[in-house]
Coordinates of C-alpha atoms in Angstrom, one line a residue:
Chain Q
M1 CA 122.3 188.4 31.4
K2 CA 118.6 188.3 32.0
S3 CA 117.7 190.0 35.2
F4 CA 115.7 187.2 36.6
N5 CA 115.2 183.7 35.3
K6 CA 112.1 182.0 36.8
K7 CA 113.1 178.5 35.6
E8 CA 116.5 178.7 37.4
F9 CA 114.9 180.2 40.5
R10 CA 112.5 177.2 40.6
H11 CA 115.4 174.8 40.1
G12 CA 117.2 176.5 43.0
L13 CA 114.1 176.2 45.2
K14 CA 113.9 172.5 44.4
R15 CA 117.5 172.0 45.3
G16 CA 117.1 174.0 48.5
L17 CA 114.0 172.1 49.8
P18 CA 115.9 169.2 51.4
I19 CA 118.2 171.6 53.1
A20 CA 115.2 173.6 54.5
M21 CA 113.7 170.3 55.8
G22 CA 117.0 169.3 57.4
Y23 CA 117.3 172.7 59.0
L24 CA 113.9 172.5 60.7
P25 CA 114.7 170.2 63.6
V26 CA 118.1 171.8 64.2
S27 CA 116.8 175.4 64.3
F28 CA 113.8 174.1 66.4
T29 CA 116.3 172.9 68.9
F30 CA 118.1 176.3 68.7
G31 CA 114.9 178.2 69.4
L32 CA 114.1 176.0 72.3
M33 CA 117.6 176.4 73.7
A34 CA 117.7 180.2 73.3
V35 CA 114.3 181.0 74.8
S36 CA 114.6 178.5 77.7
G37 CA 118.0 180.2 78.4
G38 CA 116.2 183.6 78.8
L39 CA 116.2 185.3 75.4
P40 CA 112.9 186.8 74.1
I41 CA 111.3 184.9 71.2
W42 CA 111.9 187.8 68.7
M43 CA 115.6 187.8 69.5
A44 CA 116.0 184.0 69.0
V45 CA 114.3 184.4 65.6
F46 CA 116.3 187.5 64.7
I47 CA 119.6 185.6 65.5
S48 CA 118.7 182.9 63.1
L49 CA 117.6 185.4 60.4
S50 CA 120.7 187.5 60.7
N51 CA 123.3 184.8 61.3
L52 CA 122.0 181.8 59.2
T53 CA 124.6 179.5 60.5
S54 CA 124.5 176.5 63.0
A55 CA 127.7 176.0 64.9
G56 CA 128.6 179.8 65.1
Q57 CA 125.3 181.0 66.4
F58 CA 124.9 178.1 68.8
A59 CA 128.2 178.8 70.3
G60 CA 127.7 182.6 70.3
T61 CA 124.2 182.4 71.9
N62 CA 125.5 180.0 74.5
L63 CA 128.1 182.6 75.4
I64 CA 125.5 185.4 75.5
L65 CA 123.4 183.4 77.9
M66 CA 126.5 182.8 80.0
G67 CA 127.1 186.5 80.2
A68 CA 130.4 186.4 78.4
G69 CA 132.2 189.5 77.1
F70 CA 131.8 190.9 73.6
L71 CA 135.4 190.0 72.6
E72 CA 134.9 186.4 73.5
I73 CA 131.6 186.1 71.8
T74 CA 132.9 187.8 68.7
M75 CA 136.1 185.8 68.5
T76 CA 134.5 182.5 69.0
T77 CA 131.8 183.1 66.4
F78 CA 134.4 184.4 64.0
I79 CA 136.8 181.5 64.4
I80 CA 134.0 179.0 63.8
N81 CA 132.9 180.8 60.7
I82 CA 136.3 181.3 59.1
R83 CA 135.6 178.2 57.1
Y84 CA 133.1 180.2 55.1
M85 CA 136.0 182.1 53.5
L86 CA 137.2 178.9 51.9
M87 CA 133.6 178.2 50.7
S88 CA 133.0 181.7 49.3
L89 CA 136.4 181.7 47.6
S90 CA 135.5 178.4 45.9
L91 CA 132.0 179.7 45.0
T92 CA 133.3 183.0 43.6
Q93 CA 135.1 181.1 40.8
R94 CA 131.8 179.8 39.6
L95 CA 129.6 182.8 39.9
D96 CA 128.1 184.4 36.8
K97 CA 130.7 187.0 35.7
A98 CA 128.1 189.6 35.1
M99 CA 126.6 189.5 38.6
S100 CA 126.5 193.0 40.1
L101 CA 128.1 193.9 43.5
P102 CA 124.8 194.2 45.4
K103 CA 123.7 190.8 44.1
R104 CA 127.0 189.2 45.0
M105 CA 126.6 190.7 48.5
M106 CA 123.1 189.1 48.8
V107 CA 124.3 185.7 47.6
A108 CA 127.3 185.8 50.0
F109 CA 124.8 186.0 53.0
G110 CA 123.5 182.5 52.1
V111 CA 126.9 180.7 52.2
T112 CA 126.3 177.8 54.7
D113 CA 127.9 174.4 54.7
E114 CA 124.9 172.8 53.1
I115 CA 123.9 175.5 50.6
F116 CA 127.6 175.7 49.5
S117 CA 127.8 171.9 49.1
V118 CA 124.7 171.8 47.0
A119 CA 125.7 174.8 44.9
S120 CA 129.2 173.5 44.3
M121 CA 127.8 170.1 43.0
E122 CA 125.8 172.1 40.5
Q123 CA 127.2 172.1 36.9
G124 CA 128.1 175.2 35.0
T125 CA 127.9 178.9 36.0
L126 CA 125.9 179.8 39.1
T127 CA 123.4 182.5 38.4
F128 CA 121.8 184.9 40.8
S129 CA 118.3 183.5 40.1
F130 CA 119.4 179.9 41.0
L131 CA 121.3 180.9 44.1
I132 CA 118.4 183.1 45.5
G133 CA 116.1 180.2 44.9
L134 CA 118.5 177.9 46.6
I135 CA 119.0 180.2 49.6
I136 CA 115.4 181.2 50.3
G137 CA 114.0 177.8 51.4
P138 CA 116.8 177.1 53.9
L139 CA 116.5 180.7 55.2
I140 CA 112.8 180.3 55.8
G141 CA 113.3 176.8 57.2
W142 CA 116.0 178.0 59.6
T143 CA 114.0 181.0 60.8
S144 CA 110.6 179.4 61.1
G145 CA 112.1 176.3 62.9
T146 CA 113.6 178.7 65.4
F147 CA 110.3 180.4 65.8
L148 CA 108.5 177.1 66.4
G149 CA 111.1 175.9 68.9
A150 CA 111.0 179.3 70.7
L151 CA 107.2 179.3 70.8
I152 CA 106.8 175.8 72.2
C153 CA 109.8 176.0 74.5
T154 CA 108.2 173.8 77.1
S155 CA 110.8 171.1 77.0
L156 CA 110.0 168.1 74.9
P157 CA 110.3 164.6 76.4
E158 CA 114.0 164.2 76.7
S159 CA 114.2 161.1 74.4
L160 CA 112.7 163.0 71.5
S161 CA 114.7 166.3 71.8
S162 CA 118.0 164.3 72.2
A163 CA 117.1 162.1 69.2
M164 CA 116.9 165.3 67.0
G165 CA 120.5 166.1 67.9
I166 CA 121.7 163.7 65.2
A167 CA 119.7 165.3 62.4
L168 CA 122.3 167.7 61.1
Y169 CA 125.1 165.2 61.3
A170 CA 123.0 162.6 59.4
M171 CA 122.5 165.2 56.7
F172 CA 126.2 165.8 56.5
I173 CA 126.8 162.1 56.0
A174 CA 124.2 162.0 53.3
I175 CA 126.1 164.8 51.5
I176 CA 129.6 163.3 51.6
I177 CA 129.0 159.5 51.2
P178 CA 127.6 159.3 47.7
P179 CA 130.5 161.3 46.1
A180 CA 133.0 159.3 48.2
K181 CA 131.6 156.1 46.7
K182 CA 132.6 157.3 43.3
S183 CA 135.8 159.1 44.0
R184 CA 138.8 157.5 45.8
P185 CA 140.5 160.9 46.6
V186 CA 137.3 162.1 48.3
T187 CA 137.1 158.9 50.4
I188 CA 140.7 159.3 51.5
I189 CA 140.2 163.0 52.3
I190 CA 137.2 162.1 54.5
L191 CA 139.2 159.4 56.3
L192 CA 142.1 161.8 56.8
C193 CA 139.9 164.5 58.3
V194 CA 138.1 162.1 60.6
G195 CA 141.5 160.8 61.8
I196 CA 142.9 164.3 62.3
T197 CA 139.8 165.5 64.1
G198 CA 139.9 162.4 66.3
I199 CA 143.5 163.0 67.2
L200 CA 142.9 166.6 68.0
K201 CA 139.9 165.8 70.2
Y202 CA 141.2 162.9 72.1
L203 CA 145.0 163.4 72.5
P204 CA 145.6 165.3 75.8
L205 CA 148.3 167.4 74.0
F206 CA 145.7 169.0 71.8
R207 CA 142.8 169.1 74.2
A208 CA 143.0 172.9 74.6
I209 CA 142.1 173.4 70.9
S210 CA 138.4 174.5 70.6
S211 CA 136.0 172.6 68.5
G212 CA 135.9 175.4 65.9
F213 CA 139.7 175.4 65.5
R214 CA 139.6 171.6 65.3
V215 CA 137.4 171.7 62.3
I216 CA 139.5 174.5 60.7
I217 CA 142.8 172.6 61.2
A218 CA 141.5 169.2 60.1
S219 CA 139.8 170.7 57.0
I220 CA 142.9 172.6 55.9
L221 CA 145.2 169.6 56.5
G222 CA 142.9 167.1 54.9
A223 CA 141.9 169.1 51.9
G224 CA 145.6 170.3 51.6
M225 CA 147.0 166.8 51.6
G226 CA 144.2 165.8 49.1
A227 CA 145.2 168.6 46.7
W228 CA 148.8 167.6 47.0
L229 CA 148.2 163.8 46.5
F230 CA 145.4 164.1 44.0
P231 CA 145.6 167.4 42.1
I232 CA 142.7 167.8 39.7
D233 CA 143.5 168.8 36.1
Q234 CA 141.1 171.1 34.4
D235 CA 139.8 168.4 32.0
V236 CA 139.8 165.7 34.5
E237 CA 137.9 167.9 36.8
K238 CA 134.9 168.0 34.5
N239 CA 134.9 164.3 34.0
N240 CA 135.3 163.8 37.7
K241 CA 132.3 166.1 38.4
Q242 CA 130.1 164.3 35.9
E243 CA 131.0 160.9 37.1
G244 CA 131.3 161.4 40.8
V245 CA 131.1 164.6 42.7
N246 CA 128.1 165.8 40.9
Q247 CA 125.8 163.0 41.6
C248 CA 125.5 163.7 45.3
N249 CA 122.0 165.1 45.1
Chain G
M1 CA 121.6 189.5 81.3
Q2 CA 120.7 192.9 79.8
L3 CA 118.7 192.9 76.6
E4 CA 120.8 195.7 75.1
R5 CA 124.0 193.8 75.6
A6 CA 122.5 190.6 74.1
F7 CA 121.3 192.7 71.2
L8 CA 124.7 194.2 70.6
A9 CA 126.4 190.8 70.9
M10 CA 123.9 189.4 68.3
I11 CA 124.8 192.2 65.8
L12 CA 128.5 191.5 66.3
M13 CA 127.9 187.8 65.7
A14 CA 126.0 188.6 62.5
L15 CA 128.9 190.8 61.3
V16 CA 131.7 188.2 62.0
T17 CA 129.5 185.6 60.3
Y18 CA 128.9 187.7 57.2
I19 CA 132.5 189.1 56.8
P20 CA 134.2 185.7 55.9
R21 CA 131.3 185.0 53.6
V22 CA 131.3 188.2 51.7
L23 CA 135.0 189.2 51.4
P24 CA 136.1 186.5 48.9
I25 CA 133.0 187.0 46.8
V26 CA 133.4 190.7 46.5
I27 CA 137.2 191.1 46.5
F28 CA 138.8 188.1 44.9
R29 CA 137.1 188.0 41.6
K30 CA 140.1 186.9 39.5
E31 CA 140.1 183.3 38.4
I32 CA 142.5 181.1 40.4
K33 CA 145.1 179.5 38.0
S34 CA 146.9 177.1 40.3
K35 CA 145.5 173.6 40.0
Y36 CA 146.6 172.9 43.6
I37 CA 144.5 175.7 45.0
K38 CA 141.6 174.7 42.8
S39 CA 141.8 171.1 43.9
F40 CA 142.1 172.3 47.5
L41 CA 139.0 174.4 47.2
Q42 CA 137.1 171.5 45.6
Y43 CA 138.0 169.2 48.3
V44 CA 137.2 171.6 51.1
P45 CA 133.4 170.8 51.5
F46 CA 134.1 167.1 52.0
A47 CA 136.9 168.0 54.5
V48 CA 134.8 170.4 56.5
L49 CA 131.7 168.3 56.6
S50 CA 133.6 165.1 57.7
S51 CA 135.5 167.1 60.3
L52 CA 132.2 168.6 61.6
T53 CA 130.5 165.2 61.8
F54 CA 133.1 162.8 63.2
P55 CA 133.6 162.2 66.1
D56 CA 131.0 164.8 67.3
I57 CA 128.1 162.7 66.0
F58 CA 128.7 160.1 68.7
S59 CA 127.9 162.7 71.4
S60 CA 125.0 164.3 69.6
T61 CA 122.2 162.4 71.3
G62 CA 123.4 162.1 74.9
N63 CA 123.8 158.4 74.5
L64 CA 126.7 156.6 72.8
T65 CA 124.8 153.4 71.8
S66 CA 121.8 155.3 70.2
A67 CA 124.2 157.6 68.5
I68 CA 126.1 154.7 67.0
C69 CA 122.9 153.1 65.8
G70 CA 121.8 156.4 64.2
T71 CA 125.2 156.9 62.6
L72 CA 125.2 153.3 61.1
V73 CA 121.7 153.8 59.7
A74 CA 122.7 157.2 58.2
L75 CA 125.9 155.7 56.7
W76 CA 124.0 152.7 55.2
L77 CA 121.1 154.8 53.7
S78 CA 123.7 157.4 52.3
Y79 CA 125.6 154.6 50.7
R80 CA 122.3 153.5 49.1
E81 CA 122.1 157.1 47.9
K82 CA 118.8 158.0 49.7
S83 CA 117.9 161.7 49.9
L84 CA 119.1 164.0 52.7
V85 CA 115.6 164.1 54.3
V86 CA 115.2 160.4 54.3
V87 CA 118.6 159.9 55.8
A88 CA 118.0 162.6 58.5
I89 CA 114.6 161.3 59.5
S90 CA 115.7 157.7 59.6
A91 CA 118.6 158.6 61.8
I92 CA 116.3 160.5 64.2
V93 CA 113.7 157.6 64.3
T94 CA 116.5 155.1 64.9
V95 CA 117.9 157.2 67.8
Y96 CA 114.5 157.6 69.3
L97 CA 113.6 153.9 69.0
T98 CA 117.0 152.8 70.3
G99 CA 116.5 155.2 73.2
L100 CA 113.3 153.6 74.2
F101 CA 115.0 150.3 74.8
L102 CA 118.1 151.6 76.7

């Protein structure tokens, strides 16, 4: 393996750019929220740099500002982030076999919902050069967005700041819809998950389940039922990827 | 709120965010043979992203009507296979404009 492939790095950068753009408004809001809640600017920025996650760090920071205990903060953040285990486990199948341990550990840091999605739609082996290129843009976007939000901090007109709340979700939709168009199993899994999340959220019986757990339960059930109903054979998987799943970017 | 406490909490958060990411990549390096587990893992991103999005997107803007309009625009543009940035910005603009008239 060549130590560093500039072409693959640039390809990764290109793939990561839309993610970085999508992260800006969200991290901006986070910076705003953290600093207006009483954290110093450097700490808001350092949280984004060291966590590089949305839901987990939003929830954790919220608890810090509320003066919650260490156990509660740690547990909540961990539960929300368990889903990364599934993503890393999936990603590890595709990593360049020759990648060294320190490089694996660096790449692992960049496993977010969006980076994982884009990486898993990529064909062939995932190299270190590509993944670092893919991760660096979103990391810079996430951190600098936080800095800008923290810096400005004077609250935006409410209509604008609330309008930005939809940005991350719109991005998620843009990731899942094009593959769903081409793959019936994906469409059915999405509908299953939406149904399960809705039931868990609105049925009084399940109301005690936190939003982090809701996502975990619905994802495992939905993807589990999908795997059981539509198992992918090795050869079919490649076709499926070329025809459907891979065209999402 | 003490700064040292907040700093320690932040370090703990960073750790429990990194651990689930790094363990599978460092430890489970053997290839998975079962086609069910493989299919499961391939379906996970769609499952996670759809569970994260719905129904929470409808409460993401503080107003149900504007959130529904933004969602419809995002769904339509995604179906037309527009890029992530175009979809996100169009949804924000839709929510903002709808908000002006509510």
